[in-house]
Short mmCIF file of C-alpha atoms (C1' of nucleotides) in Angstrom, two decimals:
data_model
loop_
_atom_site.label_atom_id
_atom_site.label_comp_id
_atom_site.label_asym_id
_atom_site.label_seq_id
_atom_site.Cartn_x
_atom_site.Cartn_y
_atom_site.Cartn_z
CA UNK A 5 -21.37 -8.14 -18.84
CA UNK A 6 -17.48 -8.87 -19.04
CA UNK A 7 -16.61 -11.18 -16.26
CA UNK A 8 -13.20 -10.53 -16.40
CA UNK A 9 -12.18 -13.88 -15.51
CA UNK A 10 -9.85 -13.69 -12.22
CA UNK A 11 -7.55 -10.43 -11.85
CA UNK A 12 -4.77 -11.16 -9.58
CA UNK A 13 -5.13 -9.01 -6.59
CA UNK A 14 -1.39 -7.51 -7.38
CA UNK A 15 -2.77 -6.43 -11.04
CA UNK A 16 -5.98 -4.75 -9.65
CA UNK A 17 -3.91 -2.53 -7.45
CA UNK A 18 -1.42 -1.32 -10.54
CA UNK A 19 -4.42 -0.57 -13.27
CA UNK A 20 -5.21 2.95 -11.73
CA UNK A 21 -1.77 3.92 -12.11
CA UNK A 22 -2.21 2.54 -15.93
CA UNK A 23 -5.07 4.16 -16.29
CA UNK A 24 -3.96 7.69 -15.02
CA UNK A 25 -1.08 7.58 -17.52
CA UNK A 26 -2.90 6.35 -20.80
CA UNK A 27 -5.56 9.28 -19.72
CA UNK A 28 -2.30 11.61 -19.46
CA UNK A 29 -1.21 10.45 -22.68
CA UNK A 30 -4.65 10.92 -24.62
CA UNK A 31 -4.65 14.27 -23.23
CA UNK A 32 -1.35 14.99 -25.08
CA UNK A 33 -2.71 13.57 -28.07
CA UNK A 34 -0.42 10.24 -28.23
CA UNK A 35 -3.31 7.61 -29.88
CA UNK A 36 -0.77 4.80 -29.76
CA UNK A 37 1.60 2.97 -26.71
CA UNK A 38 3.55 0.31 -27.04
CA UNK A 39 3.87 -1.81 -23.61
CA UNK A 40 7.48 -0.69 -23.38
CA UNK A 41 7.03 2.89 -23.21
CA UNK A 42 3.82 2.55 -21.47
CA UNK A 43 5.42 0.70 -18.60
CA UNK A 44 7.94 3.13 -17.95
CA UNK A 45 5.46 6.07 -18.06
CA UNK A 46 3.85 4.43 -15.46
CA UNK A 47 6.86 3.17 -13.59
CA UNK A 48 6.51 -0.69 -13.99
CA UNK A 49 8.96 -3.06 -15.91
CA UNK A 50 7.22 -3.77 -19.66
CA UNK A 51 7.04 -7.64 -18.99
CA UNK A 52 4.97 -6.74 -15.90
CA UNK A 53 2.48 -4.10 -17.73
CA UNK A 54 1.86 -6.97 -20.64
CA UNK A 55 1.43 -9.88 -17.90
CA UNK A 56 -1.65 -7.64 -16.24
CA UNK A 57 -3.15 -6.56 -19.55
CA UNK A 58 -3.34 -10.29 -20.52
CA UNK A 59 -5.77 -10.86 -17.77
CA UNK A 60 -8.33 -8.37 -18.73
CA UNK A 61 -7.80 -9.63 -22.42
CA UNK A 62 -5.51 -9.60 -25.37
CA UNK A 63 -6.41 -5.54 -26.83
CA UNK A 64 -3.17 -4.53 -28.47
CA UNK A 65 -1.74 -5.06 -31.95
CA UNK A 66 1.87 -7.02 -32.48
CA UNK A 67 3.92 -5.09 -34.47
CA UNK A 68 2.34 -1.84 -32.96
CA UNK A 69 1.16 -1.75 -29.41
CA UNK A 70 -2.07 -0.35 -27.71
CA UNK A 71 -4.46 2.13 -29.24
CA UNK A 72 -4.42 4.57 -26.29
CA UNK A 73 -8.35 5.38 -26.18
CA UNK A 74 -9.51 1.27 -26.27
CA UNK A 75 -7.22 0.36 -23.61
CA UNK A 76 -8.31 3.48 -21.34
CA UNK A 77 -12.05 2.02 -22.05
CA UNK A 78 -11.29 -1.40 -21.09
CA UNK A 79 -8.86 -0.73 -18.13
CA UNK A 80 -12.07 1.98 -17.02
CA UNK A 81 -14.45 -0.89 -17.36
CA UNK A 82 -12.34 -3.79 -15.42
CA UNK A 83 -11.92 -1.19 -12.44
CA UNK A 84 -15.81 -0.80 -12.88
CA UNK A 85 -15.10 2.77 -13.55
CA UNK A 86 -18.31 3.82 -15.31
CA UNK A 87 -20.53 3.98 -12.08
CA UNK A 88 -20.14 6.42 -9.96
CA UNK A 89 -19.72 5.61 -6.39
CA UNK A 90 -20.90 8.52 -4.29
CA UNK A 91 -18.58 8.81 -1.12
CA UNK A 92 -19.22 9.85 2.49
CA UNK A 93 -15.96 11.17 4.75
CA UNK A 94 -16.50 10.55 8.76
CA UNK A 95 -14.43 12.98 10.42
CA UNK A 96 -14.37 16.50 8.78
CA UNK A 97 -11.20 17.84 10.51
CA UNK A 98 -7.93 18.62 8.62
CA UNK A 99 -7.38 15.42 6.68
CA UNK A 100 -11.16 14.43 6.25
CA UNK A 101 -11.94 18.18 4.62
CA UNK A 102 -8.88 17.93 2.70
CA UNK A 103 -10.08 14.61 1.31
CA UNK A 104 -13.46 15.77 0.38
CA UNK A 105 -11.79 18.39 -1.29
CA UNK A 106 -9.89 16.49 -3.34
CA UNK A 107 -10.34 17.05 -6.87
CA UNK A 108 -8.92 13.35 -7.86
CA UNK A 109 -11.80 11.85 -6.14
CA UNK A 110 -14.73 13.13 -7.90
CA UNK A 111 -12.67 13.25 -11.29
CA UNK A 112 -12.30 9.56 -10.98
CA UNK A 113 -15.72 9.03 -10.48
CA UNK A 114 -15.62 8.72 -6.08
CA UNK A 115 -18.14 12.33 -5.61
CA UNK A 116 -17.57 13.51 -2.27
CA UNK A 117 -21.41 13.73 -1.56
CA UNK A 118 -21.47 14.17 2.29
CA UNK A 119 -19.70 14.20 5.77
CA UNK A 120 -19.98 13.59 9.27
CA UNK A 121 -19.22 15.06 12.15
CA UNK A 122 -19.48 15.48 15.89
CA UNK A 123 -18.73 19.16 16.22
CA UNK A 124 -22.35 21.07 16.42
CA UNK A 125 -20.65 24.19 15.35
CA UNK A 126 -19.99 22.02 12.03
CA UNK A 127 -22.80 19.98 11.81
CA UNK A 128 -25.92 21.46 9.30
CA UNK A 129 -23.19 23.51 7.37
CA UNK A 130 -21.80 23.12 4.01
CA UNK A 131 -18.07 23.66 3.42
CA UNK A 132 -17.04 23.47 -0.34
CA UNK A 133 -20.30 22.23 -1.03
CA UNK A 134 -20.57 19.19 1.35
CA UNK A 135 -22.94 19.28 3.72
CA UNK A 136 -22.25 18.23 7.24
CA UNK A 137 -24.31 15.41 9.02
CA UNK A 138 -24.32 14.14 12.74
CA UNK A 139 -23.37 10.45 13.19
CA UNK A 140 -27.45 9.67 13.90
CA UNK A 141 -28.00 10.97 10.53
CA UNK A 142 -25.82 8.18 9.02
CA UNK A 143 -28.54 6.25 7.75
CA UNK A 144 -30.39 8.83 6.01
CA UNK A 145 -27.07 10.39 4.30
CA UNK A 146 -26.57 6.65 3.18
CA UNK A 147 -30.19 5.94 1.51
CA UNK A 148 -30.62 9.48 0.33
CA UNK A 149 -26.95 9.93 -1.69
CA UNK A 150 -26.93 6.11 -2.47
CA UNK A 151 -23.32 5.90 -0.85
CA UNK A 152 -21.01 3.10 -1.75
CA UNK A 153 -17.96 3.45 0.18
CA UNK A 154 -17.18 5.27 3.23
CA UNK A 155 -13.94 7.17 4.02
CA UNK A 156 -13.01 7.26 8.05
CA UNK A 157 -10.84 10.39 8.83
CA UNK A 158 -12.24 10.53 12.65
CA UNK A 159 -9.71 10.99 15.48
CA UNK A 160 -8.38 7.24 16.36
CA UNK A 161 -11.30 7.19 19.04
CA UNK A 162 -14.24 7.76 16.93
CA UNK A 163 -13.43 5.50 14.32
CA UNK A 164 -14.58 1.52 15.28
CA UNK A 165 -17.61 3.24 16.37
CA UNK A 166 -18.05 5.18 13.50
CA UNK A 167 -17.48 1.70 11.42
CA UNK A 168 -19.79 0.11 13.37
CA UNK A 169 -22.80 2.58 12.52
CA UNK A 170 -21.81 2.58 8.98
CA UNK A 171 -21.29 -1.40 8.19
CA UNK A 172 -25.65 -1.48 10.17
CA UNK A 173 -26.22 1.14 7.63
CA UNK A 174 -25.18 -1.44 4.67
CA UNK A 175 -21.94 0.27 3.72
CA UNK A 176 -19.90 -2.56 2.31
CA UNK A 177 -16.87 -0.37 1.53
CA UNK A 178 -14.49 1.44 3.73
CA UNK A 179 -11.57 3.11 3.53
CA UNK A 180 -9.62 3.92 6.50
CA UNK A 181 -7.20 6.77 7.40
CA UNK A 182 -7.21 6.40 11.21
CA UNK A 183 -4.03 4.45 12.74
CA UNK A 184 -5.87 1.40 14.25
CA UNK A 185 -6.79 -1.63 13.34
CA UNK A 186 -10.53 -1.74 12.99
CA UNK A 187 -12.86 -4.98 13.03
CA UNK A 188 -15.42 -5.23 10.35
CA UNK A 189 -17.62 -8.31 8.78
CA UNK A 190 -16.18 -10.92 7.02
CA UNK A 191 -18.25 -9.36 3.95
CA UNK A 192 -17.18 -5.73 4.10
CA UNK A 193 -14.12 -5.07 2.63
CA UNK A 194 -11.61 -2.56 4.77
CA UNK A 195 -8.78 -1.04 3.25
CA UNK A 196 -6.16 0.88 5.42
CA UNK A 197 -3.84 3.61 4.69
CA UNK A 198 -1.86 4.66 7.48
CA UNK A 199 -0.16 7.82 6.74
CA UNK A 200 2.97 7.57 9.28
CA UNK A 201 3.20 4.26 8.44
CA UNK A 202 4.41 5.12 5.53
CA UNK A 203 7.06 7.75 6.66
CA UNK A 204 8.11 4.44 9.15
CA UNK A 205 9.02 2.56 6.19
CA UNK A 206 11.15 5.43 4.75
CA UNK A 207 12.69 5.39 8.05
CA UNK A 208 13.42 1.52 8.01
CA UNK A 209 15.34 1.85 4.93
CA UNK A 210 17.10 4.89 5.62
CA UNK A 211 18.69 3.27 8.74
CA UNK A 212 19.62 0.33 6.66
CA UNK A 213 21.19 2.49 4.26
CA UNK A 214 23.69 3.74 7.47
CA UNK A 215 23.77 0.20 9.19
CA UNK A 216 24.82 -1.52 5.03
CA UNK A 217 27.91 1.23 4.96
CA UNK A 218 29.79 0.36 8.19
CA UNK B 3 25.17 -1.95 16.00
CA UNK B 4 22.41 -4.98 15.24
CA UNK B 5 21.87 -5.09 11.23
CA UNK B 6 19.03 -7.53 11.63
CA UNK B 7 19.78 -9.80 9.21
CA UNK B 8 17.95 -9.26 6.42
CA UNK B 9 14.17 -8.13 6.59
CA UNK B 10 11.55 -9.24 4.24
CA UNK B 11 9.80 -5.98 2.78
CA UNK B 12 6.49 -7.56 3.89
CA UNK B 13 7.09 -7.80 7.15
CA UNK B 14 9.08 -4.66 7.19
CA UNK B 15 5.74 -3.63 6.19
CA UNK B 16 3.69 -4.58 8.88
CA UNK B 17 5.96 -3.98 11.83
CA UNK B 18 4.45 -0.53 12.15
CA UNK B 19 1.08 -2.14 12.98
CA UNK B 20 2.62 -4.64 15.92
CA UNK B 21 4.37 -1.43 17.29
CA UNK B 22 1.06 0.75 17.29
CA UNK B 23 -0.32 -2.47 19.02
CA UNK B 24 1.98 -2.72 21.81
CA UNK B 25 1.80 0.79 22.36
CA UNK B 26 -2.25 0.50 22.91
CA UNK B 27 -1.36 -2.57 25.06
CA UNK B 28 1.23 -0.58 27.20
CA UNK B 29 -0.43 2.07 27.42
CA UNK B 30 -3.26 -0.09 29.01
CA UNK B 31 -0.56 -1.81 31.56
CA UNK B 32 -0.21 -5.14 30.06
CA UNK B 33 2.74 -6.45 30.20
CA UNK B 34 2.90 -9.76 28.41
CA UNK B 35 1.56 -10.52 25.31
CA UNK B 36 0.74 -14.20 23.06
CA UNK B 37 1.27 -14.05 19.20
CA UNK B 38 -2.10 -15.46 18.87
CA UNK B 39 -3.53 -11.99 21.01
CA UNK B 40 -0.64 -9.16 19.33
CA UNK B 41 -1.81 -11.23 16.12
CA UNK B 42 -5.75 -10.53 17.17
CA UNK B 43 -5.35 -7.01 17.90
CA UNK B 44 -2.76 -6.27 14.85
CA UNK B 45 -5.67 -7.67 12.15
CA UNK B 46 -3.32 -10.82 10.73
CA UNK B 47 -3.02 -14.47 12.14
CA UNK B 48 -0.48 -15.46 14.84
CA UNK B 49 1.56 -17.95 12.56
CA UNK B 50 2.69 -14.98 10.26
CA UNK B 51 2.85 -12.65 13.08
CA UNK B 52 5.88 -15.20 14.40
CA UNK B 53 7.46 -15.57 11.35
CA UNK B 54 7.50 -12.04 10.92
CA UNK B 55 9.20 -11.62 14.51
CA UNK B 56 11.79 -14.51 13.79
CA UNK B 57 12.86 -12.16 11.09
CA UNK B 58 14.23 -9.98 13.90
CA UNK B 59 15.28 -12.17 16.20
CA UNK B 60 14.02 -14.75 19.12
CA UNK B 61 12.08 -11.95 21.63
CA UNK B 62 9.45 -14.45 23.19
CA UNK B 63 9.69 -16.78 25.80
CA UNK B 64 8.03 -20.21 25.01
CA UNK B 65 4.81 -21.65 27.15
CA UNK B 66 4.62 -17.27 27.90
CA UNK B 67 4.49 -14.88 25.31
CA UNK B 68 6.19 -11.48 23.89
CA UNK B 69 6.94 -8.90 27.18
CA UNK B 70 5.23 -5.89 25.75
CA UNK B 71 7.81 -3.19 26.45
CA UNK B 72 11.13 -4.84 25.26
CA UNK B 73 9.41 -6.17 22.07
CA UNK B 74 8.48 -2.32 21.56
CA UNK B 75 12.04 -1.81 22.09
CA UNK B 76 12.82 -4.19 19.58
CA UNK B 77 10.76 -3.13 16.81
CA UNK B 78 11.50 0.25 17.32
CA UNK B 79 14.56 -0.13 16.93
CA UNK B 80 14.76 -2.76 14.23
CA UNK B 81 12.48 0.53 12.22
CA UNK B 82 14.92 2.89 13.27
CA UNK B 83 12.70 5.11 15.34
CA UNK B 84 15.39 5.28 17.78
CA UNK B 85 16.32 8.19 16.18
CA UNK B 86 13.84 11.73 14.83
CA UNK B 87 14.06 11.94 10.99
CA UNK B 88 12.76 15.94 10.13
CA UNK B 89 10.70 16.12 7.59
CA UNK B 90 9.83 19.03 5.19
CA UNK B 91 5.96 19.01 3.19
CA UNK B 92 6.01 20.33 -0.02
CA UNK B 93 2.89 22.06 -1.41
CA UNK B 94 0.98 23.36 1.50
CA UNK B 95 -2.66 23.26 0.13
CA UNK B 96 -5.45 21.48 1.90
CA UNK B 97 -3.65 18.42 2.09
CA UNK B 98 -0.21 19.30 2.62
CA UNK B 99 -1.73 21.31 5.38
CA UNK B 100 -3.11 18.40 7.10
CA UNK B 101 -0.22 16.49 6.87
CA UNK B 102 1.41 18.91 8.51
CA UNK B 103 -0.34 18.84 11.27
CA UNK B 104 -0.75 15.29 11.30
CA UNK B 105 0.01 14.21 15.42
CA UNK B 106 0.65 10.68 14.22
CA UNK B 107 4.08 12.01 12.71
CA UNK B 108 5.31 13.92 15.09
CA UNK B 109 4.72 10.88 17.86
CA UNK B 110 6.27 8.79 15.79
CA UNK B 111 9.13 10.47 15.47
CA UNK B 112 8.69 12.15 12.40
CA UNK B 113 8.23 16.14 12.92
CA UNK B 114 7.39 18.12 10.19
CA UNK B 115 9.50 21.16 10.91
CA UNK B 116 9.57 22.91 7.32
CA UNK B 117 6.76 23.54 4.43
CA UNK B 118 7.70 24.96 1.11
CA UNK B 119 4.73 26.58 -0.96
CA UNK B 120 4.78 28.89 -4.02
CA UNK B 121 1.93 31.53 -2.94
CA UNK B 122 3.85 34.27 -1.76
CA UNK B 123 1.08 34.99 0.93
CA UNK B 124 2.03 31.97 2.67
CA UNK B 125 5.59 32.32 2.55
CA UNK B 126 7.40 33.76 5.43
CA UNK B 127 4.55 32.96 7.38
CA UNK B 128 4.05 29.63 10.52
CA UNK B 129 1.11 28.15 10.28
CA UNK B 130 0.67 25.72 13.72
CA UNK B 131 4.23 26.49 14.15
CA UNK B 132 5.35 25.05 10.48
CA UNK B 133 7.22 27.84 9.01
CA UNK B 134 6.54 28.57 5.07
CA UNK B 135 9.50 28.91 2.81
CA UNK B 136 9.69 29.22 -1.03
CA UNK B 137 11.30 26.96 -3.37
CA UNK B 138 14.09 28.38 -3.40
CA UNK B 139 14.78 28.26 -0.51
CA UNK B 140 14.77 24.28 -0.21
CA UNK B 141 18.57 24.16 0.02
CA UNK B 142 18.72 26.46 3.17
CA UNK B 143 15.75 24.31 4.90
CA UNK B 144 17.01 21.28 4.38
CA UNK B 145 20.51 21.80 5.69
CA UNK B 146 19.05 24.48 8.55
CA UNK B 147 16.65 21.52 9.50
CA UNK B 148 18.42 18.03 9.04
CA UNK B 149 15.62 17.02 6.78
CA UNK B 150 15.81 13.26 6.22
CA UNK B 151 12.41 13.00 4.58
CA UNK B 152 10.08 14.85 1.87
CA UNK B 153 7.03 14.83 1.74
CA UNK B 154 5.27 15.87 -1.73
CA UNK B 155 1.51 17.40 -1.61
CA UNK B 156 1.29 19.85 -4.29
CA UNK B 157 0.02 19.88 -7.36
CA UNK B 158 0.52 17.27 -10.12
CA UNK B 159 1.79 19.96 -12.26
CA UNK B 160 4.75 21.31 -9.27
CA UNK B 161 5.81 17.71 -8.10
CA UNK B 162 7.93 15.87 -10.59
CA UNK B 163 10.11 20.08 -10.20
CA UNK B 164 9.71 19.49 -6.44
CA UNK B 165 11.17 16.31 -6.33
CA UNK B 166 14.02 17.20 -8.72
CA UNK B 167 15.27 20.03 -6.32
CA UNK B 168 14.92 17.96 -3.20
CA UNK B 169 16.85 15.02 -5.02
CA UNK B 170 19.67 18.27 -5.98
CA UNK B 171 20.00 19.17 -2.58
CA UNK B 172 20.80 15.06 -1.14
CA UNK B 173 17.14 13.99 0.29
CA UNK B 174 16.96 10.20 -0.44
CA UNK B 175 13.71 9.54 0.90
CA UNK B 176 10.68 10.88 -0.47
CA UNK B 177 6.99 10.25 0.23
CA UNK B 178 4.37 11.32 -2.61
CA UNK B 179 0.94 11.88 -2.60
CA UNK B 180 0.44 13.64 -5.60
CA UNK B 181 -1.44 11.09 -8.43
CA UNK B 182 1.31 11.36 -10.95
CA UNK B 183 4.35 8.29 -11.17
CA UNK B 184 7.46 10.75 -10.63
CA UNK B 185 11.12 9.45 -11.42
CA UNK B 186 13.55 9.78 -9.57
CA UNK B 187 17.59 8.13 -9.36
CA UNK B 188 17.94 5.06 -8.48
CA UNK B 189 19.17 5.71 -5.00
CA UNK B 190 16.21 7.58 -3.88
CA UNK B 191 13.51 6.02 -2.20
CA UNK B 192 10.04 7.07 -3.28
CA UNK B 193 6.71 5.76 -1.91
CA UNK B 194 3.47 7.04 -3.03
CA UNK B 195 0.09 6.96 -1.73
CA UNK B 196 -2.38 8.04 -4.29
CA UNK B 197 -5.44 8.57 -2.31
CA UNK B 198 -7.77 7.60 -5.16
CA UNK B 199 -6.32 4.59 -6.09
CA UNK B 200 -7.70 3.34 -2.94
CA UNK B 201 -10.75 4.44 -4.10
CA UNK B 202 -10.53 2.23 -7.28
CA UNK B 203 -9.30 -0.81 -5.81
CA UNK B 204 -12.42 -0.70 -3.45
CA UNK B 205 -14.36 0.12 -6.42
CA UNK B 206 -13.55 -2.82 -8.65
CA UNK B 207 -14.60 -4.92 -6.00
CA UNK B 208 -17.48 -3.26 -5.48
CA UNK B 209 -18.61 -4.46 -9.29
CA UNK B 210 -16.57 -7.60 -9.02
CA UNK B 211 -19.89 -8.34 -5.94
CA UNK B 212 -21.77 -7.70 -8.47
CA UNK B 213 -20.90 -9.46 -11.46
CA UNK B 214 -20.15 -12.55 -9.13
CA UNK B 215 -23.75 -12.40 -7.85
CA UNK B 216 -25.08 -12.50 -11.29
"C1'" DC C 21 10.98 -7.29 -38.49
"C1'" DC C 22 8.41 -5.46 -34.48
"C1'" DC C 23 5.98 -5.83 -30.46
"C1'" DT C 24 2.31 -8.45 -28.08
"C1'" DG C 25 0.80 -12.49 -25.47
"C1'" DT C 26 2.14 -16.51 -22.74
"C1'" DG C 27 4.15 -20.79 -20.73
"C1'" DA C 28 7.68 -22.05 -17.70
"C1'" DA C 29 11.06 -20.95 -14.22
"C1'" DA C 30 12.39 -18.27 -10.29
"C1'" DA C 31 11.53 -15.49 -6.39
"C1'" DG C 32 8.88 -13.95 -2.68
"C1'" DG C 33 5.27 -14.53 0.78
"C1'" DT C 34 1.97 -17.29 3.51
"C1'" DT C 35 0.38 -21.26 5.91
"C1'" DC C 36 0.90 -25.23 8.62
"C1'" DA C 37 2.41 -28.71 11.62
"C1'" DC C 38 5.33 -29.65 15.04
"C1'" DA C 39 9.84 -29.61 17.35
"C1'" DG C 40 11.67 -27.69 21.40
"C1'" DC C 41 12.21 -24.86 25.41
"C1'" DA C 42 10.15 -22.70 29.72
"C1'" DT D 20 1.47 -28.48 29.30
"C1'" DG D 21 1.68 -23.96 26.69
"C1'" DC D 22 3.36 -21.08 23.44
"C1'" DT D 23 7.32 -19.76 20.60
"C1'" DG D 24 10.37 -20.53 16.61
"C1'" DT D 25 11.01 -22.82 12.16
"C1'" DG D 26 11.46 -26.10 8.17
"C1'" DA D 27 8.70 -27.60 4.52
"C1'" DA D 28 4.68 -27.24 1.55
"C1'" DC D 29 1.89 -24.24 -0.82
"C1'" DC D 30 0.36 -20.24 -3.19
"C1'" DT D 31 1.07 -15.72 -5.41
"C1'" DT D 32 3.79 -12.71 -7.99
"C1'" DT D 33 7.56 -11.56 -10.96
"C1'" DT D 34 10.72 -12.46 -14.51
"C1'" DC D 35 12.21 -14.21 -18.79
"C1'" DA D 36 12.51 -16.10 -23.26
"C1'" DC D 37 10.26 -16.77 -27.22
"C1'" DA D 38 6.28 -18.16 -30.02
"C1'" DG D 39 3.33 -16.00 -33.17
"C1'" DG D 40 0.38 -12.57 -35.47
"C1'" DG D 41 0.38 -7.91 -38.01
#
DNA sequence: CCCTGTGAAAAGGTTCACAGCA
DNA sequence: TGCTGTGAACCTTTTCACAGGG
């Protein structure tokens, strides 16, 4: 029943990557961090790392640091990490398969449970153990796997549409892999990762890099 | 020979967005554009959409609007699209497979012409016309290919090795989607995307509904 | 004495109202 | 009049220095 208080949006977005390294670090055995070394494992400045954990609450020890195991619980239970969130990918071509496939998604608690798909030579089939759906058997896949969040990996075409079936479903959460902006309710939160996008931004720096040498 | 002043990272960051816009909006045959429609369309409000464009310089005509097809010039080449930056995927799984075949990067200038993989029954082998080399053989591929960019998909275990022989051989820019926070010197340019951190950001707000219901 | 937790300052980003040009 | 470009206010995020408990 931890409220929390308010996390900064900017915090929220750097605990997984805290959270991936203390797990790292308890598999190695290490019991005890101090902020210094625990920021630089995870590639943040130690004033930074100490900042965010004072907004979940004050769980190391001055003098010593962070007992590794606590601060994995606490960080697991501010991200809301012990539900699982079953997951549904729309669009099982390249990327979406190699999404559901994706061991880091159902090891963090995000269980690939289902997919769908327009292709009939797809559709009723089970590839790595997901079974295939059609897009009118959205609502159904959504009661009967009690899906939370909704990965779009459709072709740029197929994706506002598929949004739209999905948000009338209930589906609150969505995260986007298609290179368009989509529309969704004011209460459904969208989050976008646009792969070239990326590679763009690489490209924007690498230019400046020629353009700051003449 | 325009160095664009200098470029606040946000906006940097959201100048692939207008450009996908006004290449929709070409593509459609409109020619002139408001900040308060490119805004619409692009998913952000119109005031920050002209700031951002101020950044690059004055491309709109007052009491009109933004002519679609020079302010695509603009931004492309304010991103440096103007020229193709080769780009080699390392780890050629599922993922890296997908990535690889990825149309967005290619038509945006960004071909992936190179994959490097350690199973020897993929090496020597073109897969959708992405030739397979080993390791090893990085040095040869990069200089053969002009790679500019890297892109890391393997596994967790195989990046932080991949990214130390790319470094060796003078890429500056990598992209990494492998979970793990690699290091690299400080004038190389690393981005990653970890897939499930999306995931987690999504989910804490999930329970942050929730709690704030309660 | 060591390392965490935090207030205060600085930097970076967003919003707004409106000046100014077509 | 209409819509862009921008200075100024506001908010968020980062940095820093150090207070304070083990």
């Amino acid at each position: 029943m931890n409220s929390y208080g308010h996390i900064p949006e900017a915090t929220v977005a750097r605990l997984p990557s805290y959270l991936r390294t203390l797990v790292d670090l308890a598999a190695v055995g290490v019991s005890t961090v101090s902020s210094e070394e625990l920021a630089e494992l995870s590639g943040v400045n130690a004033p930074k790392l100490r900042k965010d954990l004072s907004h979940l609450g004050t769980y190391g020890t001055r003098g010593v640091g962070y007992d590794v195991d606590y601060l994995r619980f606490e960080i697991n239970g501010a991200l809301g990490l012990a539900n699982t969130r079953p997951v549904v990918v729309c669009g099982f071509g390249n990327l979406g398969r190699a999404l559901a496939n994706h061991t880091g998604f159902t090891e963090r608690g995000f269980p690939v449970l289902a997919a769908i798909d327009t292709d009939p030579a797809k559709i009723g089939h089970t590839f790595d153990g997901v079974p295939v759906h059609s897009p009118s058997e959205i609502p159904e896949v959504v009661k009967h796997h009690l899906i939370a969040i909704a990965v779009i990996s459709t072709p740029v075409e197929a994706s506002q549409g598929a949004v739209d079936r999905l948000v009338a479903t209930g589906i609150r959460s969505i995260l986007n892999f298609s290179p368009i902006n989509l529309t969704v309710p004011a209460d459904v939160e969208l989050r976008s990762v646009d792969l070239s996008t990326q590679l763009q931004i690489l490209g924007f720096h690498l230019q400046k890099a020629v353009i700051d040498e003449s």
